[in-house]
Short mmCIF file of N, CA and C in Angstrom, two decimals:
data_model
loop_
_atom_site.label_atom_id
_atom_site.label_comp_id
_atom_site.label_asym_id
_atom_site.label_seq_id
_atom_site.Cartn_x
_atom_site.Cartn_y
_atom_site.Cartn_z
N UNK J 1 0.98 -1.30 0.00
CA UNK J 1 0.22 0.04 0.08
C UNK J 1 0.88 1.06 -0.03
N UNK J 2 0.32 2.28 -0.72
CA UNK J 2 1.24 3.70 -0.87
C UNK J 2 0.65 4.16 0.12
N UNK J 3 1.23 5.67 0.39
CA UNK J 3 1.10 6.52 1.28
C UNK J 3 -0.14 7.16 1.02
N UNK J 4 -0.06 7.59 -0.43
CA UNK J 4 -1.46 8.18 -1.22
C UNK J 4 -2.60 7.35 -0.88
N UNK J 5 -2.58 5.95 -0.63
CA UNK J 5 -3.69 5.32 -0.56
C UNK J 5 -4.10 4.98 0.73
N UNK J 6 -3.69 5.93 1.62
CA UNK J 6 -4.02 5.55 3.15
C UNK J 6 -5.07 6.54 3.28
N UNK J 7 -6.27 6.40 4.42
CA UNK J 7 -7.38 7.19 4.74
C UNK J 7 -6.55 8.62 5.43
N UNK J 8 -7.27 9.29 5.66
CA UNK J 8 -7.10 10.54 6.50
C UNK J 8 -7.49 10.08 7.94
N UNK J 9 -6.51 10.75 8.85
CA UNK J 9 -7.05 10.24 10.21
C UNK J 9 -7.12 11.59 10.44
N UNK J 10 -8.27 11.96 11.44
CA UNK J 10 -8.75 12.84 12.12
C UNK J 10 -9.17 12.48 13.63
N UNK J 11 -8.58 12.96 14.78
CA UNK J 11 -9.15 12.40 16.07
C UNK J 11 -10.62 12.75 16.36
N UNK J 12 -11.06 13.90 15.73
CA UNK J 12 -12.15 14.53 15.95
C UNK J 12 -13.24 13.36 15.50
N UNK J 13 -12.95 12.78 14.71
CA UNK J 13 -14.01 11.68 14.13
C UNK J 13 -14.01 10.57 15.27
N UNK J 14 -13.15 10.59 16.58
CA UNK J 14 -13.28 9.69 17.72
C UNK J 14 -13.65 10.09 18.69
N UNK J 15 -13.89 11.55 18.70
CA UNK J 15 -14.29 12.05 19.95
C UNK J 15 -15.45 12.78 19.98
N UNK J 16 -16.45 11.58 20.30
CA UNK J 16 -17.76 11.99 20.49
C UNK J 16 -18.83 12.11 21.38
N UNK J 17 -18.08 12.01 22.52
CA UNK J 17 -18.85 11.90 24.00
C UNK J 17 -17.45 12.49 24.85
N UNK J 18 -18.30 12.87 25.91
CA UNK J 18 -17.41 13.19 27.16
C UNK J 18 -16.42 12.15 27.60
N UNK J 19 -16.63 10.89 27.72
CA UNK J 19 -16.04 9.51 28.06
C UNK J 19 -14.97 9.63 27.02
N UNK J 20 -15.02 9.67 25.36
CA UNK J 20 -13.91 9.66 24.31
C UNK J 20 -13.01 10.97 24.65
N UNK J 21 -13.54 11.90 25.14
CA UNK J 21 -12.41 12.83 25.55
C UNK J 21 -11.93 12.41 27.01
N UNK J 22 -12.21 12.13 27.63
CA UNK J 22 -11.67 11.61 28.90
C UNK J 22 -10.33 10.69 28.60
N UNK J 23 -11.01 9.75 27.96
CA UNK J 23 -10.06 8.55 27.63
C UNK J 23 -8.70 9.02 26.81
N UNK J 24 -8.77 9.84 26.08
CA UNK J 24 -8.17 10.79 25.13
C UNK J 24 -6.97 11.54 25.92
N UNK J 25 -7.57 12.45 26.84
CA UNK J 25 -7.23 13.32 28.01
C UNK J 25 -6.19 12.25 28.61
N UNK J 26 -6.52 11.23 29.37
CA UNK J 26 -5.92 10.56 29.99
C UNK J 26 -4.53 9.79 29.38
N UNK J 27 -4.83 9.19 28.07
CA UNK J 27 -3.68 8.66 27.41
C UNK J 27 -2.68 9.82 26.87
N UNK J 28 -3.07 10.84 26.78
CA UNK J 28 -1.92 11.88 26.35
C UNK J 28 -1.62 12.07 27.47
N UNK J 29 -2.09 12.75 28.94
CA UNK J 29 -1.52 12.81 30.12
C UNK J 29 -0.52 11.55 30.44
N UNK J 30 -0.93 10.25 30.24
CA UNK J 30 0.07 9.47 30.68
C UNK J 30 1.59 9.27 29.55
N UNK J 31 1.35 10.23 28.49
CA UNK J 31 2.85 10.17 27.72
C UNK J 31 3.44 11.07 28.56
N UNK J 32 2.91 12.37 28.64
CA UNK J 32 3.66 13.41 29.71
C UNK J 32 4.47 14.43 28.39
N UNK J 33 4.20 14.24 27.21
CA UNK J 33 4.98 15.11 26.36
C UNK J 33 3.99 16.67 26.23
N UNK J 34 4.81 17.49 26.64
CA UNK J 34 3.77 19.03 26.68
C UNK J 34 3.71 19.42 25.23
N UNK J 35 4.09 19.18 24.19
CA UNK J 35 3.84 19.17 22.77
C UNK J 35 2.36 18.69 22.44
N UNK J 36 2.51 17.32 22.73
CA UNK J 36 1.26 16.55 22.70
C UNK J 36 -0.01 17.08 23.51
N UNK J 37 0.52 17.46 24.66
CA UNK J 37 -0.56 17.77 25.61
C UNK J 37 -1.42 19.02 25.24
N UNK J 38 -0.54 19.98 24.81
CA UNK J 38 -0.96 21.38 23.95
C UNK J 38 -1.81 21.02 23.04
N UNK J 39 -1.35 20.17 21.92
CA UNK J 39 -2.29 19.66 20.74
C UNK J 39 -3.55 19.15 21.16
N UNK J 40 -3.52 18.16 22.30
CA UNK J 40 -4.69 17.36 22.58
C UNK J 40 -5.64 18.45 23.25
N UNK J 41 -5.26 19.68 23.89
CA UNK J 41 -6.12 20.48 24.41
C UNK J 41 -7.11 21.38 23.26
N UNK J 42 -6.34 21.41 22.20
CA UNK J 42 -6.73 21.81 21.17
C UNK J 42 -8.07 21.15 20.56
N UNK J 43 -7.50 19.77 20.38
CA UNK J 43 -8.46 18.58 19.73
C UNK J 43 -9.68 18.95 20.99
N UNK J 44 -9.44 18.73 22.12
CA UNK J 44 -10.51 18.69 22.99
C UNK J 44 -11.81 20.01 22.66
N UNK J 45 -10.96 20.93 22.86
CA UNK J 45 -11.61 22.06 22.40
C UNK J 45 -12.53 22.01 21.30
N UNK J 46 -11.79 21.55 20.32
CA UNK J 46 -12.92 21.76 19.20
C UNK J 46 -13.86 20.49 18.92
N UNK J 47 -13.59 19.18 20.00
CA UNK J 47 -14.56 18.07 20.12
C UNK J 47 -15.69 18.77 20.65
N UNK J 48 -15.42 19.38 21.95
CA UNK J 48 -16.56 19.96 22.63
C UNK J 48 -17.56 20.94 21.97
N UNK J 49 -16.79 21.81 21.09
CA UNK J 49 -17.61 22.62 20.09
C UNK J 49 -18.43 21.89 19.55
N UNK J 50 -18.37 20.61 19.15
CA UNK J 50 -19.14 19.82 18.10
C UNK J 50 -20.00 18.94 19.08
N UNK J 51 -20.06 18.84 20.26
CA UNK J 51 -21.01 17.95 20.57
C UNK J 51 -22.22 18.37 20.64
#
């Protein structure tokens, strides 16, 4: 399979409930990478705007 044949991944497609968001936030916090936490916070803000 070639790169251009892969489907696009968007985390917002998977953050549909507060439980989804909580699990995502927990996983990101366990990683501890401050940059990842920053971007996850933006993802969560967008996800909550679409709930």
